[in-house]
XYZ file of C-alpha atoms in Angstrom:
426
model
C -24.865 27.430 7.498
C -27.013 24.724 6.030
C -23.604 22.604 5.944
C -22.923 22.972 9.636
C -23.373 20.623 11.804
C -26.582 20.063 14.601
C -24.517 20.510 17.596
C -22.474 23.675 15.986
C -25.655 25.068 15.368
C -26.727 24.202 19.167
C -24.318 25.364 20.235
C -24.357 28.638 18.662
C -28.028 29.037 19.776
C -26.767 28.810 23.163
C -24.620 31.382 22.335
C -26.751 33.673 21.036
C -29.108 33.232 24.030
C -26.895 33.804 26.499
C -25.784 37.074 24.303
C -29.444 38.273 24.651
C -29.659 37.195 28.571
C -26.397 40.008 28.589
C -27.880 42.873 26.471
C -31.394 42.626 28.484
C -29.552 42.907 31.669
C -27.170 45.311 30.438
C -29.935 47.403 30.031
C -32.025 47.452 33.059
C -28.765 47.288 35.444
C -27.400 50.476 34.003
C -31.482 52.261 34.262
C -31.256 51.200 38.009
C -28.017 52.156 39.185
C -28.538 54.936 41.686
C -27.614 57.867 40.459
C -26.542 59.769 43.532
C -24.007 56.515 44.800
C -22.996 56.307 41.441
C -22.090 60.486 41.020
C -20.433 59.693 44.814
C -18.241 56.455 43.404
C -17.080 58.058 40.425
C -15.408 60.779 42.509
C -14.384 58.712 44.494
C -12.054 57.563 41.575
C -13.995 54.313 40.855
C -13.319 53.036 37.096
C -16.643 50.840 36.641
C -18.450 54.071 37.958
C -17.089 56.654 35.582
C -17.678 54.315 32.980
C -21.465 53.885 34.040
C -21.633 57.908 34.186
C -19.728 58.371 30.835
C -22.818 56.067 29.193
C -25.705 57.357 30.843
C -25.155 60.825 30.162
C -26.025 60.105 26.395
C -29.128 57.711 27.519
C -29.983 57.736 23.731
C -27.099 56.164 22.688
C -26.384 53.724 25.113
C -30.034 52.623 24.896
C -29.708 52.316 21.279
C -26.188 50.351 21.453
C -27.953 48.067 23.519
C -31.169 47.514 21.379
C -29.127 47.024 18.388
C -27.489 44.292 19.618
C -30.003 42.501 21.351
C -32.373 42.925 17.855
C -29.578 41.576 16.131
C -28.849 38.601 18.436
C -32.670 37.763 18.730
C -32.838 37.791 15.411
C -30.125 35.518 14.375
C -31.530 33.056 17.402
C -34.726 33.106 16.043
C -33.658 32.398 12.351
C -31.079 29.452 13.709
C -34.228 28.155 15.823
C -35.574 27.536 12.882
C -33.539 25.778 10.667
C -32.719 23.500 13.308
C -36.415 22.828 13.725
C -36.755 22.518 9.931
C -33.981 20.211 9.911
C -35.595 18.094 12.521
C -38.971 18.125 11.867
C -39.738 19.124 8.872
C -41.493 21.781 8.150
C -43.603 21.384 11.176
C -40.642 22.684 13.099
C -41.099 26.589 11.668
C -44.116 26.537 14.323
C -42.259 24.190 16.966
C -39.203 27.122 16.639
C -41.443 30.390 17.137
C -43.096 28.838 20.205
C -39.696 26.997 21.574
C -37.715 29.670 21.139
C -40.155 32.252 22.355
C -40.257 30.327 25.848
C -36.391 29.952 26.078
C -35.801 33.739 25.284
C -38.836 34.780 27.765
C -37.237 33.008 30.430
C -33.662 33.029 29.942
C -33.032 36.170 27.508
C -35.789 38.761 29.764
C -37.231 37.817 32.762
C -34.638 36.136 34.789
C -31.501 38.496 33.663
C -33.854 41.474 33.905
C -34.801 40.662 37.537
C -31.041 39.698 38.916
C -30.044 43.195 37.395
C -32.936 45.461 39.012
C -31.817 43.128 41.742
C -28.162 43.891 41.926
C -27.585 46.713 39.198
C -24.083 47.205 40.044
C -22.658 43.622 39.527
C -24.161 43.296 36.490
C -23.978 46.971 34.979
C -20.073 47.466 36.281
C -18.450 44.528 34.347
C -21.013 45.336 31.119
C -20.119 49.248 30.986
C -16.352 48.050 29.807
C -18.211 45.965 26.849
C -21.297 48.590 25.548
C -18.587 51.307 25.272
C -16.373 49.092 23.055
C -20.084 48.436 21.351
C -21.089 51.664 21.234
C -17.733 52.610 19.268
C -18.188 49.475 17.066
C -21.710 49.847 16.223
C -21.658 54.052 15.910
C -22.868 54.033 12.657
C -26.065 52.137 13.025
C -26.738 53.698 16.505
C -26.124 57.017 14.943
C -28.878 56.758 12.270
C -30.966 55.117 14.517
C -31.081 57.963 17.125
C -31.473 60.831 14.454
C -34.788 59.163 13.222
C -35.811 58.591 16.878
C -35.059 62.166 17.627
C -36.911 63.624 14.900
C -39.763 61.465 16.265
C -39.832 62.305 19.344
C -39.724 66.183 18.428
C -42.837 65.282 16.470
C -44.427 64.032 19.620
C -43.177 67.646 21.468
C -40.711 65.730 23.080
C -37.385 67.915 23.344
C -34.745 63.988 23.238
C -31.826 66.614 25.020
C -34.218 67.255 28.170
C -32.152 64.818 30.642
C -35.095 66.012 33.321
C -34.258 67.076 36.530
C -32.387 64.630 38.863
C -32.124 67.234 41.589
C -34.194 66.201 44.989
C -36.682 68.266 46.470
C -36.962 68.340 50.452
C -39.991 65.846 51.154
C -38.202 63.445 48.702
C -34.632 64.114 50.264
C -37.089 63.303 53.420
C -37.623 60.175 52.364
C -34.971 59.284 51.092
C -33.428 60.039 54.673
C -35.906 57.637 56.566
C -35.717 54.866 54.157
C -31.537 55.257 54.174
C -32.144 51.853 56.276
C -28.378 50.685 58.732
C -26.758 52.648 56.859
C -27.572 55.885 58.475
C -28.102 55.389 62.140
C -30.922 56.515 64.028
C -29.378 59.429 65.483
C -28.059 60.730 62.427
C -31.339 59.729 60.889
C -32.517 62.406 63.376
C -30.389 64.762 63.020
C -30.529 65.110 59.259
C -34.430 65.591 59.122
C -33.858 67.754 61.933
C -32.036 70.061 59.773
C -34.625 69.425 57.104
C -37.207 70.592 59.034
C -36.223 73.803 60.184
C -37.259 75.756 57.329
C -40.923 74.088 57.863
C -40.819 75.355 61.636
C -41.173 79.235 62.920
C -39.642 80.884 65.820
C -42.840 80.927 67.493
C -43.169 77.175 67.711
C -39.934 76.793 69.917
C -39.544 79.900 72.194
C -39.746 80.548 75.534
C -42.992 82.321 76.325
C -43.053 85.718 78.274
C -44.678 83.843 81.197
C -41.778 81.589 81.496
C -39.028 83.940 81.027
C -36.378 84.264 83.405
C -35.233 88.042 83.436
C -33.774 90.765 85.979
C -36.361 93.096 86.824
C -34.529 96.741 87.295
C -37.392 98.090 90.234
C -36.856 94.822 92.092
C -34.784 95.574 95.324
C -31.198 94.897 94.907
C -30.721 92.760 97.053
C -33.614 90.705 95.503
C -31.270 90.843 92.083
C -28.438 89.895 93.581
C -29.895 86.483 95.030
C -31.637 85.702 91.653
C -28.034 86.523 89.896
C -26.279 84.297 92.520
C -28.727 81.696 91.691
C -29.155 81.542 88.123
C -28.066 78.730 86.067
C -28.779 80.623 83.145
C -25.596 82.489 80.762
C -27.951 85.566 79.187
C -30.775 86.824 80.886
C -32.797 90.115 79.576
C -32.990 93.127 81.551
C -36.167 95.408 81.719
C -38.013 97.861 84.218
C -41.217 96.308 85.505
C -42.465 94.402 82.093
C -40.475 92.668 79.939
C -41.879 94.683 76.991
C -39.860 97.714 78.489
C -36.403 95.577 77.852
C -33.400 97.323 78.613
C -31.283 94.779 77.250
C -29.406 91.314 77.677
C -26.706 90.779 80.190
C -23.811 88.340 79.842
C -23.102 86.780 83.386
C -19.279 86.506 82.389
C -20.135 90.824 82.153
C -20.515 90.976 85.880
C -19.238 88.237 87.164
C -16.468 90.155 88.919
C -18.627 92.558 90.268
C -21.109 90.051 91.521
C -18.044 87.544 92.950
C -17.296 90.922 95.071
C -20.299 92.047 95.997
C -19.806 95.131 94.081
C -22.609 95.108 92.065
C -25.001 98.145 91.667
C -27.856 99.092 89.310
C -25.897 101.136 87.201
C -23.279 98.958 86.548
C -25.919 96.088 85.794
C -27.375 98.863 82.975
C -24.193 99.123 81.589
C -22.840 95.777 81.319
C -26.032 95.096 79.108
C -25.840 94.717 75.314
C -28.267 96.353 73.200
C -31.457 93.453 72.818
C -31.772 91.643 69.606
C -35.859 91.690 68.024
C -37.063 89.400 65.788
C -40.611 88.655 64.756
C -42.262 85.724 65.586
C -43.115 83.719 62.087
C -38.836 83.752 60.878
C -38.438 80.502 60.414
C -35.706 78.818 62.193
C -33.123 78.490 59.282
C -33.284 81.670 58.548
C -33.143 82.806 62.086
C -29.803 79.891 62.747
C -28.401 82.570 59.573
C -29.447 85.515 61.903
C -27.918 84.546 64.671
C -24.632 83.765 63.070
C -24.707 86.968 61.002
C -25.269 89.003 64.175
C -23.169 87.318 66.464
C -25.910 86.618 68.550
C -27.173 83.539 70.732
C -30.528 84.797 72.544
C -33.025 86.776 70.833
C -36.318 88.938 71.666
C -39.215 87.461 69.918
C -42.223 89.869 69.268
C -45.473 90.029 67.336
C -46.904 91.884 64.655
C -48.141 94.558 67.341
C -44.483 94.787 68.666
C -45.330 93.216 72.551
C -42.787 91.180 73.108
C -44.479 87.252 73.556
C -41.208 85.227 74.350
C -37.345 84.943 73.801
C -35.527 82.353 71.522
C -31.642 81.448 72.226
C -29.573 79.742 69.608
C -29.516 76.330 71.941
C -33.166 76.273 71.263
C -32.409 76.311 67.634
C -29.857 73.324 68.106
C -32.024 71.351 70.412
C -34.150 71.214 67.073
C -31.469 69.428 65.214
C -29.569 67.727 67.778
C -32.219 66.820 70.099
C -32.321 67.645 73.877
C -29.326 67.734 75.373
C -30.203 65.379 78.013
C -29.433 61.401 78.377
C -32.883 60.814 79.317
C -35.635 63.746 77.956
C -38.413 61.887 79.915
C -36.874 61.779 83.055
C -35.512 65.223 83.274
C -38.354 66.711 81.884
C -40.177 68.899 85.040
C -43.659 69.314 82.854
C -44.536 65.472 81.841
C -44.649 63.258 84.740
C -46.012 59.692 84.103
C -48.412 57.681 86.542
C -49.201 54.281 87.266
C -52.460 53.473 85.463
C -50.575 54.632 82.415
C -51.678 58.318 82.083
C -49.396 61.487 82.364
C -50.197 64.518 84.287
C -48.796 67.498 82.020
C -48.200 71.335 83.184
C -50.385 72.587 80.521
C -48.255 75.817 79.254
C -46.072 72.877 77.805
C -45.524 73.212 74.190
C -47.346 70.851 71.830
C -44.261 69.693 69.806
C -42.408 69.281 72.932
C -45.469 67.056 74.263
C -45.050 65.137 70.970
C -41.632 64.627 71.065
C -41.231 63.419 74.598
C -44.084 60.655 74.009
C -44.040 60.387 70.444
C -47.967 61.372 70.314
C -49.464 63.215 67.444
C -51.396 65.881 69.192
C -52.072 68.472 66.400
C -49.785 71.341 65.824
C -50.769 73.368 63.252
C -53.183 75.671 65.471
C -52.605 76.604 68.913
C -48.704 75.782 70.349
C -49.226 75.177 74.129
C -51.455 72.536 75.290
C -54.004 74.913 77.051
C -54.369 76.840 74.215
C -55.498 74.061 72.470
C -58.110 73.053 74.630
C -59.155 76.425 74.942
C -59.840 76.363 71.512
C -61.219 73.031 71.189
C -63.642 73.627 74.034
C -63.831 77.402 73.224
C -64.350 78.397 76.449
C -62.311 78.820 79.524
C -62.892 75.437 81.176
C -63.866 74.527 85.312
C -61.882 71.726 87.320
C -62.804 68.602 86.139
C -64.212 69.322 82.650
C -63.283 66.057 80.068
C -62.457 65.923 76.623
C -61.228 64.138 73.621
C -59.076 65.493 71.435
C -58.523 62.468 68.480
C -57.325 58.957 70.773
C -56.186 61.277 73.612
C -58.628 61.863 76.843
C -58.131 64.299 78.992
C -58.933 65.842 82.425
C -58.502 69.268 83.406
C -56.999 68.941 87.040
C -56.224 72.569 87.706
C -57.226 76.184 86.186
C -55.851 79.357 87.588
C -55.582 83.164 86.455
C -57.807 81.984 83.541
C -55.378 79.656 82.422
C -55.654 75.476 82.149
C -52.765 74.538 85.095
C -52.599 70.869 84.672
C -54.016 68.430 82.788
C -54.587 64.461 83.134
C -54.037 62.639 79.301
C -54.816 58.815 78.284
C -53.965 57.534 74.691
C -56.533 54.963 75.337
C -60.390 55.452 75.192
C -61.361 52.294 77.254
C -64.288 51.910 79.579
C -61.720 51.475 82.681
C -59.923 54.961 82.308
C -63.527 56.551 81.460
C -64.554 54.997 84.725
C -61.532 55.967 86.518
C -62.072 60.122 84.928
């Protein structure tokens, strides 16, 4: 080596450098390849993937293929540095070396290569997976010994080295994972997917139709009174009771009478027996479970009681699906007969509107996790039935009560703003 000449050696250096610039980027390219593109590109039948999954699933090895090599290339730089410097300068060159070559391999052997491949793991970690296997083959032996004393080290530290960890996802991270998915998922998909997420974090109480709002067939109305609501309803199921909806007879299909009704040939009895036995289910089933209900039971509307057994409201499977899907409207706002937006920027809102649905429409963040209808929630936050009039703040919303009837908040005027003009204006 002493023989050779400068620019050999130079050249060799270079060499060596760039051999070090590979190994460090070899090695933080294949630690940030995602795992879950890469599982989904090697079955896909993608070479450079199953070649990136066939290395990582021994991280121990691969690490130490790597680390060997880039030990034994910095070291052989660093002991060429310095004869070069010696030969140079003398023997002030064995101090020039260790602070030349320390700067070169900093720079061009770490940081830079390192970056690029946390940067863009796959087009440096693909090509390099063909190389560290033939590496990992070559250099067995050394990697071999040096794992089995790492291992027993690390089982001295109560470190078990065959615990891979768990790479599953739990639901807040899959979450986020969802929302930060970026173009490539679109919004709507975007919606749909923590839609499904969050069905197992929502109960059947939080989307059903109260009692108050149920539209039913009351058996001791007139019939001629049942045959006009019939003729007019836009609604496929409807439950049948006698006088409360708590004494449910069952649920009607319209397609069950609609030869009957088409005729005019309808009568009480037959109404009774076109009915199908009603379908209870407790108020806190959360809706994944209850989607599983419905499709076990070959149901699509449901009873939904509380812990007493009154029946409080009825769920149908298109609620369930709304939750996913969204509304199945082109335009929520527009359609929606409870929200109606004014000029100076507030919205006058039927107050037995649900919270979420309030939320969803306007993207506010009224809180949910207490009562689920607006009026219930200033019930509770004024905890008193309020008179006409009455204001309140609730977080950045104001509102005025316009309206109370049968004990109940009617309607209710709501700013997002807390300026002087709208307090003036209340």
């Amino acid at each position: 080596m002493n023989e050779a000449s400068t620019g050999f050696l130079l050249g060799f250096l270079a060499l060596l450098i760039v051999l070090s610039a590979f190994f460090s980027s070899s090695e933080t390219s294949m630690m940030s390849l995602n795992r879950y593109r890469l599982k989904h590109l090697s079955k896909e039948g993608h070479r450079a993937a199953k070649r990136s999954v066939k290395l990582l699933e021994r991280p121990d090895r691969l690490l130490g293929t790597i680390l060997v090599g880039n030990n034994i290339v910095n070291i052989l730089a660093a002991s060429l540095a310095t004869l070069l410097a010696v030969r140079i300068w003398g023997d002030a060159g064995i101090a020039i070396a260790t602070i030349a070559l320390t700067i070169v391999i900093l720079i061009f052997g770490e940081i830079t290569p390192k970056t690029f491949a946390a940067l863009r793991p796959e087009r440096i970690a693909f090509p390099a997976s063909m190389i560290l296997i033939i590496l990992q083959r070559a250099l067995y032996p050394v990697v071999w010994l040096s794992n089995v004393i790492s291992n027993v080290l690390l089982r001295l530290l109560g470190v078990d080295p065959a615990d891979k960890g768990d790479d599953q996802l739990s639901t807040e991270e899959l979450r986020t994972v969802v929302r930060e998915a970026g173009l490539s998922i679109t919004r709507s998909r975007q919606s749909m997917l923590l839609g499904i997420l969050d069905l197992e974090k929502i109960t059947v109480n939080d989307i059903m139709i109260p009692r108050n709002e149920a539209v039913g067939i009351d058996l001791e109305d007139e019939m001629s009174s049942i045959l006009t609501q019939l003729h007019n309803c836009h609604h496929t199921r409807l439950p049948v009771y006698r006088g409360d909806i708590n004494h449910i007879t069952g649920i009607v299909h319209m397609r069950s009478i609609a030869r009957l009704l088409s005729r005019d040939n309808l009568t009480r009895d037959a109404l009774i027996g076109a009915c199908r036995e009603p379908y209870f289910i407790p108020e806190s089933t959360p809706l994944h479970t209850q989607l599983f209900n419905f499709q076990k039971q070959k149901r699509r509307i449901a009873i939904v009681v509380d812990e007493y057994g009154d029946v409080i409201g009825l769920v149908t499977l298109e609620d369930i699906l709304e939750e996913i899907v969204g509304e199945f409207t082109t335009d929520m706002m527009l359609l929606s007969p409870d929200v109606h937006p004014q000029k100076d920027g507030s919205y006058v809102i039927d107050a037995a509107t649900s919270i979420r649905d309030i939320n969803r429409q306007l993207q506010w963040t009224l809180p949910e996790d207490g009562p689920k209808t607006l009026n219930g929630l200033i019930t509770e936050h004024l905890e008193h039935i309020p008179e006409t009039s009455v204001c309140l703040s609730i977080g950045p919303y104001r509102m005025e009560i316009l309206q109370t009837k049968d004990n109940m908040v009617k309607n209710v005027r709501i700013w997002t703003s807390l300026d002087k003009a709208h307090i003036q204006q209340a």
